[in-house]
PDB file of C-alpha atoms in Angstrom:
ATOM      1  CA  MET Y 876       0.000   0.000   0.000  1.00 81.00           C
ATOM      2  CA  LYS Y 877       2.825   2.421   0.890  1.00 85.00           C
ATOM      3  CA  TYR Y 878       4.578   1.773  -2.382  1.00 89.00           C
ATOM      4  CA  LYS Y 879       1.480   2.574  -4.412  1.00 89.00           C
ATOM      5  CA  ILE Y 880       1.090   5.924  -2.651  1.00 91.00           C
ATOM      6  CA  VAL Y 881       4.772   6.781  -3.123  1.00 91.00           C
ATOM      7  CA  ILE Y 882       4.651   5.823  -6.809  1.00 92.00           C
ATOM      8  CA  ALA Y 883       1.431   7.801  -7.307  1.00 92.00           C
ATOM      9  CA  LEU Y 884       3.000  10.883  -5.680  1.00 92.00           C
ATOM     10  CA  LEU Y 885       6.132  10.429  -7.794  1.00 93.00           C
ATOM     11  CA  VAL Y 886       4.082  10.205 -11.010  1.00 94.00           C
ATOM     12  CA  VAL Y 887       1.993  13.264 -10.096  1.00 94.00           C
ATOM     13  CA  SER Y 888       5.116  15.252  -9.150  1.00 94.00           C
ATOM     14  CA  LEU Y 889       6.942  14.242 -12.319  1.00 94.00           C
ATOM     15  CA  GLY Y 890       3.911  15.102 -14.457  1.00 93.00           C
ATOM     16  CA  LEU Y 891       3.494  18.502 -12.829  1.00 94.00           C
ATOM     17  CA  ASN Y 892       7.185  19.336 -13.243  1.00 93.00           C
ATOM     18  CA  LEU Y 893       7.143  18.288 -16.894  1.00 92.00           C
ATOM     19  CA  PHE Y 894       4.046  20.421 -17.469  1.00 92.00           C
ATOM     20  CA  LEU Y 895       5.633  23.504 -15.872  1.00 91.00           C
ATOM     21  CA  LEU Y 896       8.897  23.004 -17.785  1.00 90.00           C
ATOM     22  CA  GLY Y 897       7.032  22.541 -21.066  1.00 88.00           C
ATOM     23  CA  LYS Y 898       4.913  25.626 -20.433  1.00 86.00           C
ATOM     24  CA  TRP Y 899       8.032  27.710 -19.836  1.00 83.00           C
ATOM     25  CA  LEU Y 900       9.880  26.266 -22.853  1.00 81.00           C
ATOM     26  CA  LEU Y 901       6.983  26.647 -25.286  1.00 79.00           C
ATOM     27  CA  PHE Y 902       5.354  29.894 -24.178  1.00 76.00           C
ATOM     28  CA  GLU Y 903       6.810  31.983 -21.388  1.00 75.00           C
ATOM     29  CA  GLN Y 904      10.438  32.278 -22.511  1.00 74.00           C
ATOM     30  CA  TRP Y 905       9.329  33.924 -25.768  1.00 70.00           C
ATOM     31  CA  TYR Y 906       7.301  36.673 -24.138  1.00 72.00           C
ATOM     32  CA  THR Y 907       8.868  37.291 -20.700  1.00 76.00           C
ATOM     33  CA  LEU Y 908      11.250  40.234 -20.413  1.00 79.00           C
ATOM     34  CA  THR Y 909      14.670  40.042 -18.798  1.00 81.00           C
ATOM     35  CA  LEU Y 910      16.069  43.042 -16.940  1.00 86.00           C
ATOM     36  CA  GLU Y 911      18.276  43.951 -19.919  1.00 87.00           C
ATOM     37  CA  GLU Y 912      15.318  43.745 -22.304  1.00 85.00           C
ATOM     38  CA  GLU Y 913      13.261  46.012 -20.042  1.00 88.00           C
ATOM     39  CA  ILE Y 914      16.045  48.607 -20.174  1.00 89.00           C
ATOM     40  CA  ILE Y 915      16.267  48.308 -23.968  1.00 88.00           C
ATOM     41  CA  LEU Y 916      12.519  48.806 -24.332  1.00 88.00           C
ATOM     42  CA  SER Y 917      12.539  51.860 -22.068  1.00 89.00           C
ATOM     43  CA  GLU Y 918      15.300  53.389 -24.201  1.00 90.00           C
ATOM     44  CA  MET Y 919      13.273  52.568 -27.307  1.00 90.00           C
ATOM     45  CA  VAL Y 920      10.303  54.465 -25.877  1.00 91.00           C
ATOM     46  CA  GLN Y 921      12.545  57.498 -25.387  1.00 91.00           C
ATOM     47  CA  LYS Y 922      13.824  57.246 -28.978  1.00 90.00           C
ATOM     48  CA  THR Y 923      10.258  56.886 -30.232  1.00 91.00           C
ATOM     49  CA  VAL Y 924       9.134  60.057 -28.479  1.00 91.00           C
ATOM     50  CA  GLU Y 925      12.144  61.922 -29.905  1.00 90.00           C
ATOM     51  CA  SER Y 926      11.578  60.684 -33.479  1.00 89.00           C
ATOM     52  CA  GLU Y 927      10.257  62.922 -36.246  1.00 90.00           C
ATOM     53  CA  GLU Y 928       7.461  60.509 -37.143  1.00 91.00           C
ATOM     54  CA  TYR Y 929       6.151  60.594 -33.568  1.00 91.00           C
ATOM     55  CA  LYS Y 930       6.237  64.390 -33.548  1.00 91.00           C
ATOM     56  CA  ARG Y 931       4.226  64.471 -36.797  1.00 91.00           C
ATOM     57  CA  LEU Y 932       1.683  62.079 -35.280  1.00 90.00           C
ATOM     58  CA  ALA Y 933       1.459  64.158 -32.099  1.00 90.00           C
ATOM     59  CA  ASP Y 934       0.621  67.231 -34.183  1.00 92.00           C
ATOM     60  CA  LYS Y 935      -2.198  65.441 -36.041  1.00 91.00           C
ATOM     61  CA  GLU Y 936      -3.689  63.061 -33.470  1.00 89.00           C
ATOM     62  CA  ASN Y 937      -4.459  62.881 -29.772  1.00 87.00           C
ATOM     63  CA  MET Y 938      -1.886  60.604 -28.041  1.00 87.00           C
ATOM     64  CA  ILE Y 939      -3.399  58.272 -25.458  1.00 86.00           C
ATOM     65  CA  ALA Y 940      -0.739  55.732 -24.468  1.00 88.00           C
ATOM     66  CA  ILE Y 941       2.644  54.234 -25.280  1.00 92.00           C
ATOM     67  CA  ASP Y 942       3.146  50.511 -24.763  1.00 90.00           C
ATOM     68  CA  THR Y 943       6.046  48.135 -25.353  1.00 89.00           C
ATOM     69  CA  SER Y 944       6.042  44.530 -26.488  1.00 85.00           C
ATOM     70  CA  LEU Y 945       8.409  41.662 -27.069  1.00 81.00           C
ATOM     71  CA  ASP Y 946       7.762  38.719 -29.401  1.00 76.00           C
ATOM     72  CA  LYS Y 947      10.772  36.456 -29.886  1.00 74.00           C
ATOM     73  CA  ASN Y 948       8.472  33.847 -31.376  1.00 70.00           C
ATOM     74  CA  LYS Y 949       7.850  35.741 -34.628  1.00 66.00           C
ATOM     75  CA  GLY Y 950      11.196  34.712 -36.083  1.00 62.00           C
ATOM     76  CA  GLY Y 951      13.074  37.986 -35.925  1.00 66.00           C
ATOM     77  CA  ILE Y 952      16.560  38.478 -34.594  1.00 73.00           C
ATOM     78  CA  PHE Y 953      17.730  40.969 -31.996  1.00 76.00           C
ATOM     79  CA  PRO Y 954      16.547  43.817 -31.865  1.00 76.00           C
ATOM     80  CA  TYR Y 955      13.756  43.331 -34.393  1.00 76.00           C
ATOM     81  CA  TYR Y 956      11.450  41.490 -31.996  1.00 81.00           C
ATOM     82  CA  PHE Y 957      11.013  44.623 -29.851  1.00 86.00           C
ATOM     83  CA  ASN Y 958       8.086  46.947 -30.614  1.00 88.00           C
ATOM     84  CA  VAL Y 959       6.752  50.206 -29.267  1.00 91.00           C
ATOM     85  CA  SER Y 960       3.031  50.843 -29.764  1.00 91.00           C
ATOM     86  CA  VAL Y 961       1.744  54.412 -29.757  1.00 92.00           C
ATOM     87  CA  ARG Y 962      -2.009  54.512 -29.220  1.00 88.00           C
ATOM     88  CA  THR Y 963      -3.953  57.507 -30.437  1.00 87.00           C
ATOM     89  CA  ASP Y 964      -7.646  58.234 -30.576  1.00 80.00           C
ATOM     90  CA  LYS Y 965      -7.732  56.935 -34.180  1.00 81.00           C
ATOM     91  CA  ARG Y 966      -5.168  54.116 -34.541  1.00 85.00           C
ATOM     92  CA  THR Y 967      -2.293  52.301 -32.883  1.00 89.00           C
ATOM     93  CA  TYR Y 968       1.072  52.936 -34.561  1.00 91.00           C
ATOM     94  CA  LEU Y 969       3.888  50.393 -34.344  1.00 90.00           C
ATOM     95  CA  PHE Y 970       7.475  51.596 -34.060  1.00 91.00           C
ATOM     96  CA  SER Y 971      10.529  49.350 -34.355  1.00 87.00           C
ATOM     97  CA  CYS Y 972      14.260  49.596 -35.015  1.00 86.00           C
ATOM     98  CA  ASN Y 973      15.376  50.503 -38.523  1.00 84.00           C
ATOM     99  CA  ASP Y 974      18.762  48.732 -38.296  1.00 84.00           C
ATOM    100  CA  SER Y 975      20.619  46.215 -36.154  1.00 82.00           C
ATOM    101  CA  GLN Y 976      22.109  48.997 -33.987  1.00 85.00           C
ATOM    102  CA  CYS Y 977      18.673  50.560 -33.388  1.00 84.00           C
ATOM    103  CA  THR Y 978      19.979  54.043 -34.148  1.00 85.00           C
ATOM    104  CA  LYS Y 979      16.522  55.221 -35.142  1.00 86.00           C
ATOM    105  CA  LEU Y 980      12.966  54.001 -34.681  1.00 86.00           C
ATOM    106  CA  GLU Y 981      10.561  54.014 -37.600  1.00 86.00           C
ATOM    107  CA  ASN Y 982       6.822  53.705 -37.906  1.00 87.00           C
ATOM    108  CA  GLU Y 983       6.336  50.208 -39.314  1.00 85.00           C
ATOM    109  CA  GLY Y 984       2.584  50.435 -39.692  1.00 84.00           C
ATOM    110  CA  SER Y 985      -0.638  50.825 -37.814  1.00 83.00           C
ATOM    111  CA  THR Y 986      -3.382  48.660 -36.397  1.00 81.00           C
ATOM    112  CA  TYR Y 987      -6.909  48.957 -35.113  1.00 73.00           C
ATOM    113  CA  SER Y 988      -7.290  50.947 -31.925  1.00 62.00           C
ATOM    114  CA  ILE Y 989      -9.983  50.166 -29.366  1.00 61.00           C
ATOM    115  CA  TYR Y 990     -10.386  53.879 -28.817  1.00 52.00           C
ATOM    116  CA  GLN Y 991     -11.699  54.364 -32.332  1.00 52.00           C
ATOM    117  CA  ASP Y 992     -14.921  52.435 -31.748  1.00 58.00           C
ATOM    118  CA  GLU Y 993     -15.126  52.379 -27.960  1.00 63.00           C
ATOM    119  CA  SER Y 994     -14.971  54.975 -25.278  1.00 67.00           C
ATOM    120  CA  PRO Y 995     -11.819  55.094 -23.123  1.00 62.00           C
ATOM    121  CA  ARG Y 996     -11.865  53.013 -19.961  1.00 64.00           C
ATOM    122  CA  LEU Y 997     -10.441  55.786 -17.768  1.00 64.00           C
ATOM    123  CA  PRO Y 998     -11.544  57.314 -15.474  1.00 69.00           C
ATOM    124  CA  PHE Y 999     -13.125  54.321 -13.768  1.00 67.00           C
ATOM    125  CA  LYS Y1000     -16.841  54.643 -13.135  1.00 65.00           C
ATOM    126  CA  LYS Y1001     -18.574  52.956 -10.237  1.00 56.00           C
TER     127      LYS Y1001
END
């Protein structure tokens, strides 16, 4: 009886550890930031705000938020998997590095913005 309980606990523990390792290997390592990557993204935000394309957008549209993202899973190499998203009241603009040294950030395109068809979520209403 004792051996069956010990074997059952061993199988459950091994299964849980394999699940957690697989989850990290397949999903989390591609989207979780390291300390160095957080610093790089914060510097990219600063370069985005200083860029000419951002200044042109700020003149034409109402800026709402700036967000950063990391997607190592999309097949790019460093630093091309970093993105800075600038949300306006009309669209969300995507900025990324223009070369491998990331000397300048360029507007790579735009996407749908929730603020175009929905009202902003701030301030919170009770």
